[in-house]
mmCIF file of C-alpha atoms in Angstrom:
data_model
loop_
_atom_site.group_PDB
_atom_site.id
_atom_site.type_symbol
_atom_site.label_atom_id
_atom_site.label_comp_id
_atom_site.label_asym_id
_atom_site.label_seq_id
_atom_site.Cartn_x
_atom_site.Cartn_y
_atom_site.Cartn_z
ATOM 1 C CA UNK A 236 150.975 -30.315 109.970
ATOM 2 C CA UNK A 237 153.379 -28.659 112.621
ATOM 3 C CA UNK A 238 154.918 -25.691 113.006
ATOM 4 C CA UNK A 239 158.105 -25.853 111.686
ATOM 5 C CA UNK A 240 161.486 -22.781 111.919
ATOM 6 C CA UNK A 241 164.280 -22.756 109.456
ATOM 7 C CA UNK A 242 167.575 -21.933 110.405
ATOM 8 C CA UNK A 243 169.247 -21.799 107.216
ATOM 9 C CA UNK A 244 170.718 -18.836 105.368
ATOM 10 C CA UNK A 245 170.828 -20.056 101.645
ATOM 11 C CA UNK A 246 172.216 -17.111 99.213
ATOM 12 C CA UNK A 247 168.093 -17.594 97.803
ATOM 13 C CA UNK A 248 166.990 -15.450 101.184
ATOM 14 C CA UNK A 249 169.236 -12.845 100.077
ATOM 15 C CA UNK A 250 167.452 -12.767 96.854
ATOM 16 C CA UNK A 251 164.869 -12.847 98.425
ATOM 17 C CA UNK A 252 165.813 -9.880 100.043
ATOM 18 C CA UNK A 253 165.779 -7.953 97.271
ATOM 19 C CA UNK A 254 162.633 -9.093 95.306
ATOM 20 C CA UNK A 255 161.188 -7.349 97.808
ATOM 21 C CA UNK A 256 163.007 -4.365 96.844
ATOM 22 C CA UNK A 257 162.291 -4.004 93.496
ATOM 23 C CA UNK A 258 158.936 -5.029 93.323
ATOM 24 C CA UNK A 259 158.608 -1.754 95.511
ATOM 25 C CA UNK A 260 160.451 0.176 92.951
ATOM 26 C CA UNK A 261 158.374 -1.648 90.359
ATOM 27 C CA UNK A 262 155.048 -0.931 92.508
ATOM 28 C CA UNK A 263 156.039 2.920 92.363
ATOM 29 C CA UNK A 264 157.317 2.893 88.874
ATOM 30 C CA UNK A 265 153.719 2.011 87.735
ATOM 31 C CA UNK A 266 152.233 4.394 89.723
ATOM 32 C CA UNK A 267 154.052 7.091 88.056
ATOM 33 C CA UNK A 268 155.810 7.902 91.318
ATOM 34 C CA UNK A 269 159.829 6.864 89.481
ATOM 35 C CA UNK A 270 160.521 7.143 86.122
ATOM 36 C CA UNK A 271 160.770 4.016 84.043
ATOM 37 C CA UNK A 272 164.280 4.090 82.983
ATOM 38 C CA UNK A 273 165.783 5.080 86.551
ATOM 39 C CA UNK A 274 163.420 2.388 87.678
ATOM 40 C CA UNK A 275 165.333 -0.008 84.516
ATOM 41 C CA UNK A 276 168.755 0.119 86.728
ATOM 42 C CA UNK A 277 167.637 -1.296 89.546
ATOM 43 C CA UNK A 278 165.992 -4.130 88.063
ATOM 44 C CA UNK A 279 168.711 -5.179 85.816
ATOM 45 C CA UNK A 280 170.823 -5.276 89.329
ATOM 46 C CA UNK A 281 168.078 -7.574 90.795
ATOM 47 C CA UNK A 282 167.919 -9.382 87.770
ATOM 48 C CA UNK A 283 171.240 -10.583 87.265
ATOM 49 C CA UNK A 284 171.918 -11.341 90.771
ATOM 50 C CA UNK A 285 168.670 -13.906 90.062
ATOM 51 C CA UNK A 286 170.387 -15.272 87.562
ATOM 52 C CA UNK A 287 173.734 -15.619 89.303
ATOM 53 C CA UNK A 288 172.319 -16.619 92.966
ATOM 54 C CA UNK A 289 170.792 -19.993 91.956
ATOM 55 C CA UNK A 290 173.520 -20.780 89.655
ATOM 56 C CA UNK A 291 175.699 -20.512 92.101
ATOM 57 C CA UNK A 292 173.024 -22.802 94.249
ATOM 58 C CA UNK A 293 172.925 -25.055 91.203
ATOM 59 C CA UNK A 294 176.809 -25.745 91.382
ATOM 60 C CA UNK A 295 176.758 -26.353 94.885
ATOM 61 C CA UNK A 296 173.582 -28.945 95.021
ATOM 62 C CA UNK A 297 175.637 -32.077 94.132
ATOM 63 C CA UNK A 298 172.192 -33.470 93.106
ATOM 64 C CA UNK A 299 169.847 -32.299 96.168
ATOM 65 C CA UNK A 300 166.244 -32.535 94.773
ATOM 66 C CA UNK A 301 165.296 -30.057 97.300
ATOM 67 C CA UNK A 302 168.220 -27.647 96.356
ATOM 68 C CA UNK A 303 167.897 -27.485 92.689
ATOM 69 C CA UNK A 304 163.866 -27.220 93.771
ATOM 70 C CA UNK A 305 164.574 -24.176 95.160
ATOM 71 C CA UNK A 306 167.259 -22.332 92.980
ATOM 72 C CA UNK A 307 164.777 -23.168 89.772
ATOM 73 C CA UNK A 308 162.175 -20.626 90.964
ATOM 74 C CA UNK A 309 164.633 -17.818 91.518
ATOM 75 C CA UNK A 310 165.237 -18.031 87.788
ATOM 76 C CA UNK A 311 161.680 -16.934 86.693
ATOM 77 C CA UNK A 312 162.294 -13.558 88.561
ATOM 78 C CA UNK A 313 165.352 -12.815 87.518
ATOM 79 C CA UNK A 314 164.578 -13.234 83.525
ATOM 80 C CA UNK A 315 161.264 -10.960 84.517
ATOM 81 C CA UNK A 316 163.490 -7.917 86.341
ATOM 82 C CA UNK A 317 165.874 -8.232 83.524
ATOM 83 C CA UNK A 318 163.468 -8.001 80.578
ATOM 84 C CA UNK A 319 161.609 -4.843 82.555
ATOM 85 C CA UNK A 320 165.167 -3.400 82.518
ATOM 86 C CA UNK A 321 165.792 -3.742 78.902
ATOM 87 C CA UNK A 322 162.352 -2.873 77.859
ATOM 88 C CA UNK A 323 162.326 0.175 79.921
ATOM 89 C CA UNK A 324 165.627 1.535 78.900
ATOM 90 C CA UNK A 325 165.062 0.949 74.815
ATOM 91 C CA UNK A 326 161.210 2.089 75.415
ATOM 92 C CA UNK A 327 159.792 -1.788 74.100
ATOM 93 C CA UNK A 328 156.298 -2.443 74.106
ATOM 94 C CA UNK A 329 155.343 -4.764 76.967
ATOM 95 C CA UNK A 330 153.434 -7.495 75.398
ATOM 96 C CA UNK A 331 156.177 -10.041 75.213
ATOM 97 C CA UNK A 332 156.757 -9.280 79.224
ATOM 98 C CA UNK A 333 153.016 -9.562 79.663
ATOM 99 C CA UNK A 334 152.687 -12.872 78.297
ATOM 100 C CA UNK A 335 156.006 -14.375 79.985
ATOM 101 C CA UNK A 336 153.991 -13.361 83.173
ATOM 102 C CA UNK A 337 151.508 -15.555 82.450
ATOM 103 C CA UNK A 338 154.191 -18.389 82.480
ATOM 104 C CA UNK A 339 155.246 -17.761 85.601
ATOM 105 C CA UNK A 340 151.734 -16.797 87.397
ATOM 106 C CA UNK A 341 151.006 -20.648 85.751
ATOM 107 C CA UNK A 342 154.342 -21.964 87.312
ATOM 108 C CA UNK A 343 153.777 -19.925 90.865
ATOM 109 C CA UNK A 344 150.726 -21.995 90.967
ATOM 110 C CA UNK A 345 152.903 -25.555 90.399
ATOM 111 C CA UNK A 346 155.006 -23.992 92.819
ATOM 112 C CA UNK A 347 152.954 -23.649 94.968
ATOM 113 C CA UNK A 348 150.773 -26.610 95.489
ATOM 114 C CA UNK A 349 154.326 -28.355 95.924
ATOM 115 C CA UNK A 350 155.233 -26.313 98.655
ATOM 116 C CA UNK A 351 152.390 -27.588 100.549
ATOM 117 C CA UNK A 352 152.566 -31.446 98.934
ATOM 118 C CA UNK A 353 156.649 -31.968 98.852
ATOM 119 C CA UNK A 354 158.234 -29.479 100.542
ATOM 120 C CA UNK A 355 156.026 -29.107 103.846
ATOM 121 C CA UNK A 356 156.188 -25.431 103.762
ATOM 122 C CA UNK A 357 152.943 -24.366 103.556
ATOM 123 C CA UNK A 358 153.510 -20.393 104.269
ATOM 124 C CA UNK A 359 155.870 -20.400 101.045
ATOM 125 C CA UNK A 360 153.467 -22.262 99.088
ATOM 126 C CA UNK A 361 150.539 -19.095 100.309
ATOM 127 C CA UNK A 362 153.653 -16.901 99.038
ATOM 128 C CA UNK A 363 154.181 -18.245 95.817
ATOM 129 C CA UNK A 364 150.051 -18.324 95.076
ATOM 130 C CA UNK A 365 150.688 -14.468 96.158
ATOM 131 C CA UNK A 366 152.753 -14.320 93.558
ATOM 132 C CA UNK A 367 151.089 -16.093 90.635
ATOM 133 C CA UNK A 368 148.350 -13.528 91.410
ATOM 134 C CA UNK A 369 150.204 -10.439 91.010
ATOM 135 C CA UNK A 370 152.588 -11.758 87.873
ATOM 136 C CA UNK A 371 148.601 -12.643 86.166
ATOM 137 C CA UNK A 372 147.920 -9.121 86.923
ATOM 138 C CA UNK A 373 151.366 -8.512 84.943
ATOM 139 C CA UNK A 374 150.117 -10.460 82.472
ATOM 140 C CA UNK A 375 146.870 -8.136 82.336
ATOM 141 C CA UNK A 376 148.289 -5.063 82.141
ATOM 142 C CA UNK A 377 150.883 -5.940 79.704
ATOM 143 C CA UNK A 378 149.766 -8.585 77.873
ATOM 144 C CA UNK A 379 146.470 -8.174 77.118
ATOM 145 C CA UNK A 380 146.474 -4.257 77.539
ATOM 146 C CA UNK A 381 144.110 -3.770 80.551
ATOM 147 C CA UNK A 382 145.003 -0.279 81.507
ATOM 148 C CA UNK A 383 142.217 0.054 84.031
ATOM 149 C CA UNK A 384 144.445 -2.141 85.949
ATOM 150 C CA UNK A 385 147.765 -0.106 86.398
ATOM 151 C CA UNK A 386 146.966 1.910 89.449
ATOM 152 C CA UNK A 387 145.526 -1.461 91.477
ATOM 153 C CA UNK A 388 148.678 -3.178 90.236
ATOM 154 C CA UNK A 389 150.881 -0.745 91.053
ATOM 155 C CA UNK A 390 149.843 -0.889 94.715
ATOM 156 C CA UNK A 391 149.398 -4.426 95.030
ATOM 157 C CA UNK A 392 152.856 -4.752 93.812
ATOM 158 C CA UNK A 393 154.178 -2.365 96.700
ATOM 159 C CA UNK A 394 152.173 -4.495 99.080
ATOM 160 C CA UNK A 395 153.221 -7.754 98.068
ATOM 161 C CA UNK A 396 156.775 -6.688 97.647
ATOM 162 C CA UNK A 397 157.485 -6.816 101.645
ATOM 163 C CA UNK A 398 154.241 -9.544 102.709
ATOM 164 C CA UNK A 399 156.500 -11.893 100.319
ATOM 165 C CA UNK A 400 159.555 -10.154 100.290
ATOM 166 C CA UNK A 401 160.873 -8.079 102.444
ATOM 167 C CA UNK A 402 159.574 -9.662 105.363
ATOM 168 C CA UNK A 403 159.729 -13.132 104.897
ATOM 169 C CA UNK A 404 163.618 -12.810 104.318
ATOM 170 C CA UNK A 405 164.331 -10.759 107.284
ATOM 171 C CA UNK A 406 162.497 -13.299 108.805
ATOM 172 C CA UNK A 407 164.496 -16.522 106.989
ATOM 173 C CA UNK A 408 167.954 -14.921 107.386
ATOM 174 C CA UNK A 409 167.740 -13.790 111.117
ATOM 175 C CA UNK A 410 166.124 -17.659 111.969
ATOM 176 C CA UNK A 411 163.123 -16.485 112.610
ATOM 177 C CA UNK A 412 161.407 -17.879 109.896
ATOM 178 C CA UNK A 413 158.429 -20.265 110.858
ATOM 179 C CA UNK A 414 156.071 -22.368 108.620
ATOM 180 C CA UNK A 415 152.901 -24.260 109.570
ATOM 181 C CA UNK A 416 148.748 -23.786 108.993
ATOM 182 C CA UNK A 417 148.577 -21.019 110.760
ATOM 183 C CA UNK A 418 151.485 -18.739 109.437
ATOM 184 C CA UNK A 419 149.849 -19.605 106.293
ATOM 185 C CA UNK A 420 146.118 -18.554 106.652
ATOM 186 C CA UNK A 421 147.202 -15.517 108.759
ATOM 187 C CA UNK A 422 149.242 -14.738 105.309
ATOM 188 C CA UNK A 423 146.163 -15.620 103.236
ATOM 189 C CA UNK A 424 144.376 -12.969 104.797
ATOM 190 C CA UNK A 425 146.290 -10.763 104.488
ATOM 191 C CA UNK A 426 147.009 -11.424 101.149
ATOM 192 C CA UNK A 427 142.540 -10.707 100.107
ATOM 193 C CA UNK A 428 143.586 -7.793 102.411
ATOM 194 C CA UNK A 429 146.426 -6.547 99.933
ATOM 195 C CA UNK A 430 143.579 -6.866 96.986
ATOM 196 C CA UNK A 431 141.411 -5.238 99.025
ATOM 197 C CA UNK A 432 143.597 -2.196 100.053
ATOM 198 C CA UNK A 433 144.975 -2.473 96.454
ATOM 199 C CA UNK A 434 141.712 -1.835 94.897
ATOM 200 C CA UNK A 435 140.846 1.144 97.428
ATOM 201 C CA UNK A 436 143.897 3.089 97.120
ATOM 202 C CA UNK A 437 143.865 3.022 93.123
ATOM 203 C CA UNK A 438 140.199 4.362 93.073
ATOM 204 C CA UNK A 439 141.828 7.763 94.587
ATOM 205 C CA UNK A 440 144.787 7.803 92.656
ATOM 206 C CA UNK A 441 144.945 9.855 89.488
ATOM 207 C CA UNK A 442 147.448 10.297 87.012
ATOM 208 C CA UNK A 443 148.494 12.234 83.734
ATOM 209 C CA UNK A 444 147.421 10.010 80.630
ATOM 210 C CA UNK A 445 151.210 10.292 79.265
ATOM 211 C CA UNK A 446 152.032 9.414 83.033
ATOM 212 C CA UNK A 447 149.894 6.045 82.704
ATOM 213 C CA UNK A 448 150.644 5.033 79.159
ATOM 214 C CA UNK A 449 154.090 5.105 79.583
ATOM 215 C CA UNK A 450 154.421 3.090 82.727
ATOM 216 C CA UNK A 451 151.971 0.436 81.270
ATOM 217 C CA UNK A 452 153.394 0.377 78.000
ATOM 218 C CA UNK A 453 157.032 -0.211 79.313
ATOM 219 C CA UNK A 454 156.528 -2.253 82.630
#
């Protein structure tokens, strides 16, 4: 498969943009680090510019398979940065979150396989199994309860907020972008590396209980 560079600037990159940016809040909202509700505002920004960023792609696709493709996966963040807003700012339990992260981490997957079968974009489709890994850790934590894992989460989220975030749009919306086998097992390893780091950094971080609870209960 050869290397391939993109030279678009879709309004998605933007988006993209800031998914990196509040998974970082999110990331340091778990770990106690920002308060849940100041944490709520940012995400209901994020989310609603998810919603309205592939709508607006949507109304512009005049039928491009590869278009609407694109703008449908933008929609599964924003309804997950808008539902931690609202659950954070009227203090709801995160169960219902927890197991709408299990839908996406099962759609990331579908995403990603056809990044690397349809699309050709084989460093996305690494990105979006990134993803389906940290929303199932979501789905963990908040579904299914699994305190233990709120500190590891917190910092995988940080991580993963600019490996598949930050960076990548910089990357897209300067033209820098580039996609191709080896973009995506250098992300790969980075991405054990992320678990790795994850998992060492939340065996020396400590909390207060009320600290913990709250973040895990409202995330």
């Amino acid at each position: 498969m050869p290397q391939q560079r993109r030279k678009d600037i879709p309004v998605g990159n933007v988006g993209l943009l800031y998914v990196g940016a509040v998974l970082f809040i999110n990331g340091l909202m778990l770990l106690g680090k920002i308060p849940g509700k100041s944490a709520a505002v940012f995400n209901l920004f994020v989310g609603v510019m998810q919603i309205v960023f592939p709508t607006i792609i949507l109304s512009q696709a005049n039928g491009d398979p590869a278009a609407i493709f694109g703008a449908s996966g933008l929609y599964l963040f924003g309804f997950t940065y808008l539902y931690v807003g609202i659950n954070q700012i009227f203090n709801l339990p995160g169960e219902g979150l927890g197991w709408f992260s299990l839908f996406v981490a099962v759609v990331a997957v579908v995403f990603g396989v056809l990044q690397f079968t349809a699309i050709n974009d084989p460093l996305f489709g690494v990105i979006w199994f990134i993803w389906a890994i940290l929303w199932t850790l979501f789905f963990l934590l908040l579904g299914l309860g699994k305190d233990s894992l709120n500190d590891f989460t917190g910092w995988f989220t940080i991580i993963v907020a600019h490996i598949t975030g930050t960076i990548p749009a910089l990357l897209l919306l300067s033209g820098n972008y580039t996609t191709g086998p080896r973009e995506a097992i250098t992300l790969a390893v980075v991405g054990v590396f992320a678990l790795v780091a994850s998992y060492a950094l939340s065996r020396r971080t400590s909390h207060k209980p009320n600290e913990t609870s709250t973040v895990t209960q409202n995330a």
